[in-house]
Amino acid sequence: MKVLLLTGLGALFFAYYWDDNFDPASLQGARVLLTGANAGVGEELAYHYARLGSHLVLTAHTEALLQKVVGNCRKLGAPKVFYIAADMASPEAPESVVQFALDKLGGLDYLVLNHIGGAPAGTRARSRQATRWLMQVNFVSYVQLTSRALPSLTDSKGSLVVVSSLLGRVPTSFSTPYSAAKFALDGFFGSLRRELDVQDVNVAITMCVLGLRDRASAAEAVRGVTRVQAAPGPKAALAVIRGGATRAAGVFYPWRFRLLCLLRRWLPRPRAWFIRQELNVTAAAAA
């Protein structure tokens, strides 16, 4: 009887979270502002949206890389694609980016927040200056972009897609300020979802929990510290797009991260042995 019950619950679990009714045609002509579009998952997101016929405004810190991505998006069939180079460490950048997108596209259907400011793993990353910089790039700029874009998204009944990290759900060693920023994202957008709901504002918020980013800067930041493998960029990007298009509340890639987050609620204090399986503790402490 217990086996049948567990099997039934498992079937319901996977049916609920995997049957997303994704319609690629729904993204044709959609107006998308995508941040962090110059590499990794962000670059792959841009290419997927381009193939699906979306109108794009791309932003990132490095203009030369953005120009390359824009050229590739045009080759893939994007009807409109624009770019604006911006440093999200600057408090003035988020508002100017959203205004640029509104001017070019006439409104927004999707705001996809994907940019990150990384820091080397280790105790030195906890300095006051590094923490302030990380919070501006990884949290405050997300709030600023959202606040400026929300009126347009409200008009279009659009979607906010927030690309976050497992470290915003499960804290681990030697990532203190980065994890703090990701937890802040989860709290802010979780609360905002409730506010929009009680005000009958039809704007969806999709929180995407990804693993280690598949990009050179992310790999370099944790080189010798973690044994975790990076998530493949194209597959992770497609999971993000499917979640946003179907207005899902959450996306987990790889899918086992959902189970890990559930297990943390049942086992809130993992023993040091589990942490040591994915960390080179000696290397991280020396960093």
mmCIF file of C-alpha atoms in Angstrom, residues 24-264:
data_model
loop_
_atom_site.group_PDB
_atom_site.id
_atom_site.type_symbol
_atom_site.label_atom_id
_atom_site.label_comp_id
_atom_site.label_asym_id
_atom_site.label_seq_id
_atom_site.Cartn_x
_atom_site.Cartn_y
_atom_site.Cartn_z
ATOM 1 C CA PRO A 24 6.626 28.291 -29.089
ATOM 2 C CA ALA A 25 4.327 30.390 -31.283
ATOM 3 C CA SER A 26 3.358 32.459 -28.237
ATOM 4 C CA LEU A 27 6.801 34.093 -28.334
ATOM 5 C CA GLN A 28 6.606 35.223 -31.948
ATOM 6 C CA GLY A 29 6.586 39.010 -31.898
ATOM 7 C CA ALA A 30 6.996 39.154 -28.109
ATOM 8 C CA ARG A 31 8.931 42.201 -26.876
ATOM 9 C CA VAL A 32 11.786 41.029 -24.660
ATOM 10 C CA LEU A 33 14.362 42.926 -22.611
ATOM 11 C CA LEU A 34 17.152 40.523 -21.667
ATOM 12 C CA THR A 35 20.024 41.414 -19.334
ATOM 13 C CA GLY A 36 23.357 39.611 -19.114
ATOM 14 C CA ALA A 37 23.062 38.657 -22.776
ATOM 15 C CA ASN A 38 26.739 38.593 -23.716
ATOM 16 C CA ALA A 39 27.734 35.063 -22.648
ATOM 17 C CA GLY A 40 26.652 31.792 -21.073
ATOM 18 C CA VAL A 41 22.962 31.231 -20.371
ATOM 19 C CA GLY A 42 22.145 34.830 -21.332
ATOM 20 C CA GLU A 43 23.662 34.416 -24.786
ATOM 21 C CA GLU A 44 21.748 31.172 -25.303
ATOM 22 C CA LEU A 45 18.538 32.847 -24.144
ATOM 23 C CA ALA A 46 19.037 35.505 -26.821
ATOM 24 C CA TYR A 47 19.523 32.866 -29.516
ATOM 25 C CA HIS A 48 16.433 30.905 -28.462
ATOM 26 C CA TYR A 49 14.280 34.040 -28.445
ATOM 27 C CA ALA A 50 15.674 35.006 -31.866
ATOM 28 C CA ARG A 51 14.766 31.613 -33.348
ATOM 29 C CA LEU A 52 11.260 31.977 -31.918
ATOM 30 C CA GLY A 53 10.757 35.344 -33.608
ATOM 31 C CA SER A 54 10.832 37.647 -30.584
ATOM 32 C CA HIS A 55 11.762 41.337 -30.714
ATOM 33 C CA LEU A 56 14.828 41.860 -28.547
ATOM 34 C CA VAL A 57 16.701 44.468 -26.570
ATOM 35 C CA LEU A 58 19.901 42.971 -25.184
ATOM 36 C CA THR A 59 22.118 44.469 -22.539
ATOM 37 C CA ALA A 60 25.375 43.545 -20.831
ATOM 38 C CA HIS A 61 28.574 45.194 -19.694
ATOM 39 C CA THR A 62 30.807 44.354 -22.682
ATOM 40 C CA GLU A 63 29.800 46.071 -25.930
ATOM 41 C CA ALA A 64 32.016 44.000 -28.239
ATOM 42 C CA LEU A 65 30.464 40.731 -27.038
ATOM 43 C CA LEU A 66 26.972 42.222 -27.298
ATOM 44 C CA GLN A 67 27.603 43.182 -30.919
ATOM 45 C CA LYS A 68 28.560 39.593 -31.708
ATOM 46 C CA VAL A 69 25.409 38.230 -30.059
ATOM 47 C CA VAL A 70 23.229 40.798 -31.869
ATOM 48 C CA GLY A 71 24.721 39.751 -35.212
ATOM 49 C CA ASN A 72 24.031 36.099 -34.485
ATOM 50 C CA CYS A 73 20.442 36.878 -33.420
ATOM 51 C CA ARG A 74 19.801 38.611 -36.731
ATOM 52 C CA LYS A 75 21.117 35.590 -38.604
ATOM 53 C CA LEU A 76 18.785 33.372 -36.570
ATOM 54 C CA GLY A 77 15.757 35.381 -37.651
ATOM 55 C CA ALA A 78 15.032 37.932 -34.917
ATOM 56 C CA PRO A 79 12.685 40.532 -36.511
ATOM 57 C CA LYS A 80 14.122 43.329 -34.364
ATOM 58 C CA VAL A 81 17.187 43.286 -32.144
ATOM 59 C CA PHE A 82 18.831 46.228 -30.401
ATOM 60 C CA TYR A 83 21.521 46.462 -27.753
ATOM 61 C CA ILE A 84 22.686 48.851 -25.068
ATOM 62 C CA ALA A 85 25.905 48.366 -23.130
ATOM 63 C CA ALA A 86 25.415 49.087 -19.431
ATOM 64 C CA ASP A 87 27.193 48.469 -16.138
ATOM 65 C CA MET A 88 24.627 47.417 -13.536
ATOM 66 C CA ALA A 89 27.034 48.470 -10.800
ATOM 67 C CA SER A 90 26.010 52.021 -11.696
ATOM 68 C CA PRO A 91 22.766 53.067 -9.961
ATOM 69 C CA GLU A 92 21.754 55.073 -13.056
ATOM 70 C CA ALA A 93 22.098 52.182 -15.521
ATOM 71 C CA PRO A 94 18.880 50.188 -14.854
ATOM 72 C CA GLU A 95 16.485 53.057 -15.569
ATOM 73 C CA SER A 96 18.318 54.052 -18.761
ATOM 74 C CA VAL A 97 18.262 50.442 -20.008
ATOM 75 C CA VAL A 98 14.513 50.060 -19.510
ATOM 76 C CA GLN A 99 13.817 53.450 -21.092
ATOM 77 C CA PHE A 100 15.927 52.447 -24.111
ATOM 78 C CA ALA A 101 13.913 49.223 -24.472
ATOM 79 C CA LEU A 102 10.588 51.059 -24.202
ATOM 80 C CA ASP A 103 11.694 53.576 -26.834
ATOM 81 C CA LYS A 104 12.842 50.866 -29.250
ATOM 82 C CA LEU A 105 10.067 48.312 -28.768
ATOM 83 C CA GLY A 106 7.142 50.486 -27.700
ATOM 84 C CA GLY A 107 6.553 48.385 -24.582
ATOM 85 C CA LEU A 108 7.567 45.100 -22.965
ATOM 86 C CA ASP A 109 6.025 41.651 -22.744
ATOM 87 C CA TYR A 110 8.987 40.008 -20.982
ATOM 88 C CA LEU A 111 11.655 41.343 -18.663
ATOM 89 C CA VAL A 112 14.283 38.618 -18.324
ATOM 90 C CA LEU A 113 16.768 39.409 -15.543
ATOM 91 C CA ASN A 114 19.860 37.292 -15.990
ATOM 92 C CA HIS A 115 22.945 39.428 -15.298
ATOM 93 C CA ILE A 116 25.289 38.508 -12.470
ATOM 94 C CA GLY A 117 28.261 40.034 -10.752
ATOM 95 C CA GLY A 118 30.513 37.225 -9.692
ATOM 96 C CA ALA A 119 33.231 37.148 -7.064
ATOM 97 C CA PRO A 120 35.965 34.613 -6.343
ATOM 98 C CA ALA A 121 34.899 32.039 -3.765
ATOM 99 C CA GLY A 122 36.644 32.476 -0.447
ATOM 100 C CA THR A 123 36.845 34.591 2.664
ATOM 101 C CA ARG A 124 38.164 37.692 0.860
ATOM 102 C CA ALA A 125 34.883 37.976 -1.035
ATOM 103 C CA ARG A 126 33.246 39.021 2.266
ATOM 104 C CA SER A 127 34.909 42.438 2.347
ATOM 105 C CA ARG A 128 32.638 45.452 2.756
ATOM 106 C CA GLN A 129 33.470 46.826 -0.690
ATOM 107 C CA ALA A 130 32.929 43.496 -2.462
ATOM 108 C CA THR A 131 29.647 42.922 -0.651
ATOM 109 C CA ARG A 132 28.295 46.380 -1.523
ATOM 110 C CA TRP A 133 29.223 45.902 -5.199
ATOM 111 C CA LEU A 134 27.647 42.440 -5.339
ATOM 112 C CA MET A 135 24.414 43.620 -3.749
ATOM 113 C CA GLN A 136 24.096 46.483 -6.239
ATOM 114 C CA VAL A 137 24.656 44.262 -9.291
ATOM 115 C CA ASN A 138 22.914 41.084 -8.127
ATOM 116 C CA PHE A 139 19.997 42.543 -6.173
ATOM 117 C CA VAL A 140 19.456 46.316 -6.204
ATOM 118 C CA SER A 141 19.695 46.595 -10.002
ATOM 119 C CA TYR A 142 17.069 43.832 -10.325
ATOM 120 C CA VAL A 143 14.726 45.867 -8.128
ATOM 121 C CA GLN A 144 15.400 49.026 -10.146
ATOM 122 C CA LEU A 145 14.819 47.317 -13.505
ATOM 123 C CA THR A 146 11.617 45.742 -12.238
ATOM 124 C CA SER A 147 10.237 48.981 -10.794
ATOM 125 C CA ARG A 148 10.837 50.857 -14.046
ATOM 126 C CA ALA A 149 9.442 48.097 -16.308
ATOM 127 C CA LEU A 150 6.429 47.110 -14.199
ATOM 128 C CA PRO A 151 3.967 49.695 -15.608
ATOM 129 C CA SER A 152 4.620 48.465 -19.165
ATOM 130 C CA LEU A 153 4.401 44.826 -18.116
ATOM 131 C CA THR A 154 1.121 45.597 -16.358
ATOM 132 C CA ASP A 155 -0.297 47.084 -19.559
ATOM 133 C CA SER A 156 0.754 44.041 -21.620
ATOM 134 C CA LYS A 157 -0.088 41.469 -18.914
ATOM 135 C CA GLY A 158 3.498 40.384 -19.312
ATOM 136 C CA SER A 159 6.040 38.340 -17.406
ATOM 137 C CA LEU A 160 9.043 38.861 -15.151
ATOM 138 C CA VAL A 161 11.595 36.082 -15.506
ATOM 139 C CA VAL A 162 14.285 36.104 -12.825
ATOM 140 C CA VAL A 163 17.328 33.883 -13.328
ATOM 141 C CA SER A 164 18.660 33.095 -9.877
ATOM 142 C CA SER A 165 20.767 30.365 -8.332
ATOM 143 C CA LEU A 166 20.582 27.368 -6.054
ATOM 144 C CA LEU A 167 22.581 29.516 -3.622
ATOM 145 C CA GLY A 168 19.441 31.629 -3.210
ATOM 146 C CA ARG A 169 17.650 28.614 -1.726
ATOM 147 C CA VAL A 170 20.391 26.489 -0.143
ATOM 148 C CA PRO A 171 23.278 28.342 1.526
ATOM 149 C CA THR A 172 26.733 26.868 1.232
ATOM 150 C CA SER A 173 30.228 27.709 2.401
ATOM 151 C CA PHE A 174 32.460 30.496 1.062
ATOM 152 C CA SER A 175 29.753 32.303 -0.934
ATOM 153 C CA THR A 176 28.405 34.633 1.743
ATOM 154 C CA PRO A 177 27.659 37.914 -0.136
ATOM 155 C CA TYR A 178 26.653 36.177 -3.371
ATOM 156 C CA SER A 179 24.265 33.876 -1.521
ATOM 157 C CA ALA A 180 22.877 36.834 0.436
ATOM 158 C CA ALA A 181 22.028 38.654 -2.798
ATOM 159 C CA LYS A 182 20.320 35.576 -4.259
ATOM 160 C CA PHE A 183 18.282 35.007 -1.095
ATOM 161 C CA ALA A 184 17.267 38.669 -1.293
ATOM 162 C CA LEU A 185 16.011 38.112 -4.848
ATOM 163 C CA ASP A 186 13.889 35.186 -3.722
ATOM 164 C CA GLY A 187 12.376 37.219 -0.894
ATOM 165 C CA PHE A 188 11.745 40.346 -2.973
ATOM 166 C CA PHE A 189 10.109 38.637 -5.939
ATOM 167 C CA GLY A 190 8.171 36.225 -3.737
ATOM 168 C CA SER A 191 6.698 39.181 -1.866
ATOM 169 C CA LEU A 192 6.079 41.113 -5.091
ATOM 170 C CA ARG A 193 4.158 38.152 -6.514
ATOM 171 C CA ARG A 194 1.824 38.272 -3.519
ATOM 172 C CA GLU A 195 1.350 42.049 -3.858
ATOM 173 C CA LEU A 196 0.474 41.779 -7.546
ATOM 174 C CA ASP A 197 -1.940 38.963 -6.799
ATOM 175 C CA VAL A 198 -3.916 40.837 -4.151
ATOM 176 C CA GLN A 199 -4.053 43.901 -6.419
ATOM 177 C CA ASP A 200 -5.307 41.792 -9.365
ATOM 178 C CA VAL A 201 -2.307 42.792 -11.490
ATOM 179 C CA ASN A 202 -1.822 40.166 -14.184
ATOM 180 C CA VAL A 203 1.982 40.075 -14.320
ATOM 181 C CA ALA A 204 3.586 36.652 -13.895
ATOM 182 C CA ILE A 205 6.830 36.155 -11.976
ATOM 183 C CA THR A 206 8.957 33.118 -12.777
ATOM 184 C CA MET A 207 11.903 32.377 -10.464
ATOM 185 C CA CYS A 208 14.546 30.212 -12.132
ATOM 186 C CA VAL A 209 16.918 28.248 -9.904
ATOM 187 C CA LEU A 210 20.001 27.240 -11.881
ATOM 188 C CA GLY A 211 23.257 25.601 -10.968
ATOM 189 C CA LEU A 212 26.753 26.803 -11.807
ATOM 190 C CA ARG A 213 26.640 28.969 -14.932
ATOM 191 C CA ASP A 214 28.209 27.518 -18.070
ATOM 192 C CA ARG A 215 30.570 30.409 -18.737
ATOM 193 C CA ALA A 216 34.278 31.053 -18.376
ATOM 194 C CA SER A 217 33.989 33.720 -15.649
ATOM 195 C CA ALA A 218 31.830 31.501 -13.443
ATOM 196 C CA ALA A 219 34.148 28.541 -13.844
ATOM 197 C CA GLU A 220 37.219 30.665 -13.097
ATOM 198 C CA ALA A 221 35.647 32.133 -9.939
ATOM 199 C CA VAL A 222 35.238 28.688 -8.357
ATOM 200 C CA ARG A 223 38.200 26.916 -9.924
ATOM 201 C CA GLY A 224 39.676 24.497 -7.395
ATOM 202 C CA VAL A 225 36.905 25.242 -4.891
ATOM 203 C CA THR A 226 33.867 23.304 -6.079
ATOM 204 C CA ARG A 227 33.448 19.932 -7.764
ATOM 205 C CA VAL A 228 29.999 20.795 -9.133
ATOM 206 C CA GLN A 229 29.679 20.637 -12.935
ATOM 207 C CA ALA A 230 28.258 23.596 -14.877
ATOM 208 C CA ALA A 231 24.784 23.303 -16.379
ATOM 209 C CA PRO A 232 24.763 23.214 -20.211
ATOM 210 C CA GLY A 233 23.846 26.723 -21.397
ATOM 211 C CA PRO A 234 21.415 25.868 -24.247
ATOM 212 C CA LYS A 235 19.383 23.403 -22.170
ATOM 213 C CA ALA A 236 19.248 25.667 -19.128
ATOM 214 C CA ALA A 237 18.203 28.598 -21.330
ATOM 215 C CA LEU A 238 15.396 26.606 -22.929
ATOM 216 C CA ALA A 239 14.112 25.616 -19.476
ATOM 217 C CA VAL A 240 14.038 29.309 -18.508
ATOM 218 C CA ILE A 241 12.156 30.269 -21.682
ATOM 219 C CA ARG A 242 9.592 27.488 -21.272
ATOM 220 C CA GLY A 243 8.958 28.537 -17.682
ATOM 221 C CA GLY A 244 8.530 32.188 -18.578
ATOM 222 C CA ALA A 245 6.271 31.492 -21.559
ATOM 223 C CA THR A 246 3.980 29.243 -19.514
ATOM 224 C CA ARG A 247 3.971 31.725 -16.581
ATOM 225 C CA ALA A 248 5.288 29.072 -14.206
ATOM 226 C CA ALA A 249 6.049 30.198 -10.669
ATOM 227 C CA GLY A 250 9.368 28.374 -10.620
ATOM 228 C CA VAL A 251 11.924 26.639 -12.829
ATOM 229 C CA PHE A 252 14.643 24.321 -11.532
ATOM 230 C CA TYR A 253 17.510 23.227 -13.760
ATOM 231 C CA PRO A 254 18.720 20.571 -13.375
ATOM 232 C CA TRP A 255 15.357 19.260 -12.092
ATOM 233 C CA ARG A 256 16.978 17.551 -9.097
ATOM 234 C CA PHE A 257 17.466 21.010 -7.560
ATOM 235 C CA ARG A 258 13.746 21.053 -6.780
ATOM 236 C CA LEU A 259 14.166 17.910 -4.713
ATOM 237 C CA LEU A 260 17.234 19.362 -3.022
ATOM 238 C CA CYS A 261 15.273 22.469 -2.021
ATOM 239 C CA LEU A 262 12.480 20.305 -0.637
ATOM 240 C CA LEU A 263 14.943 18.153 1.285
ATOM 241 C CA ARG A 264 16.490 21.231 2.874
#
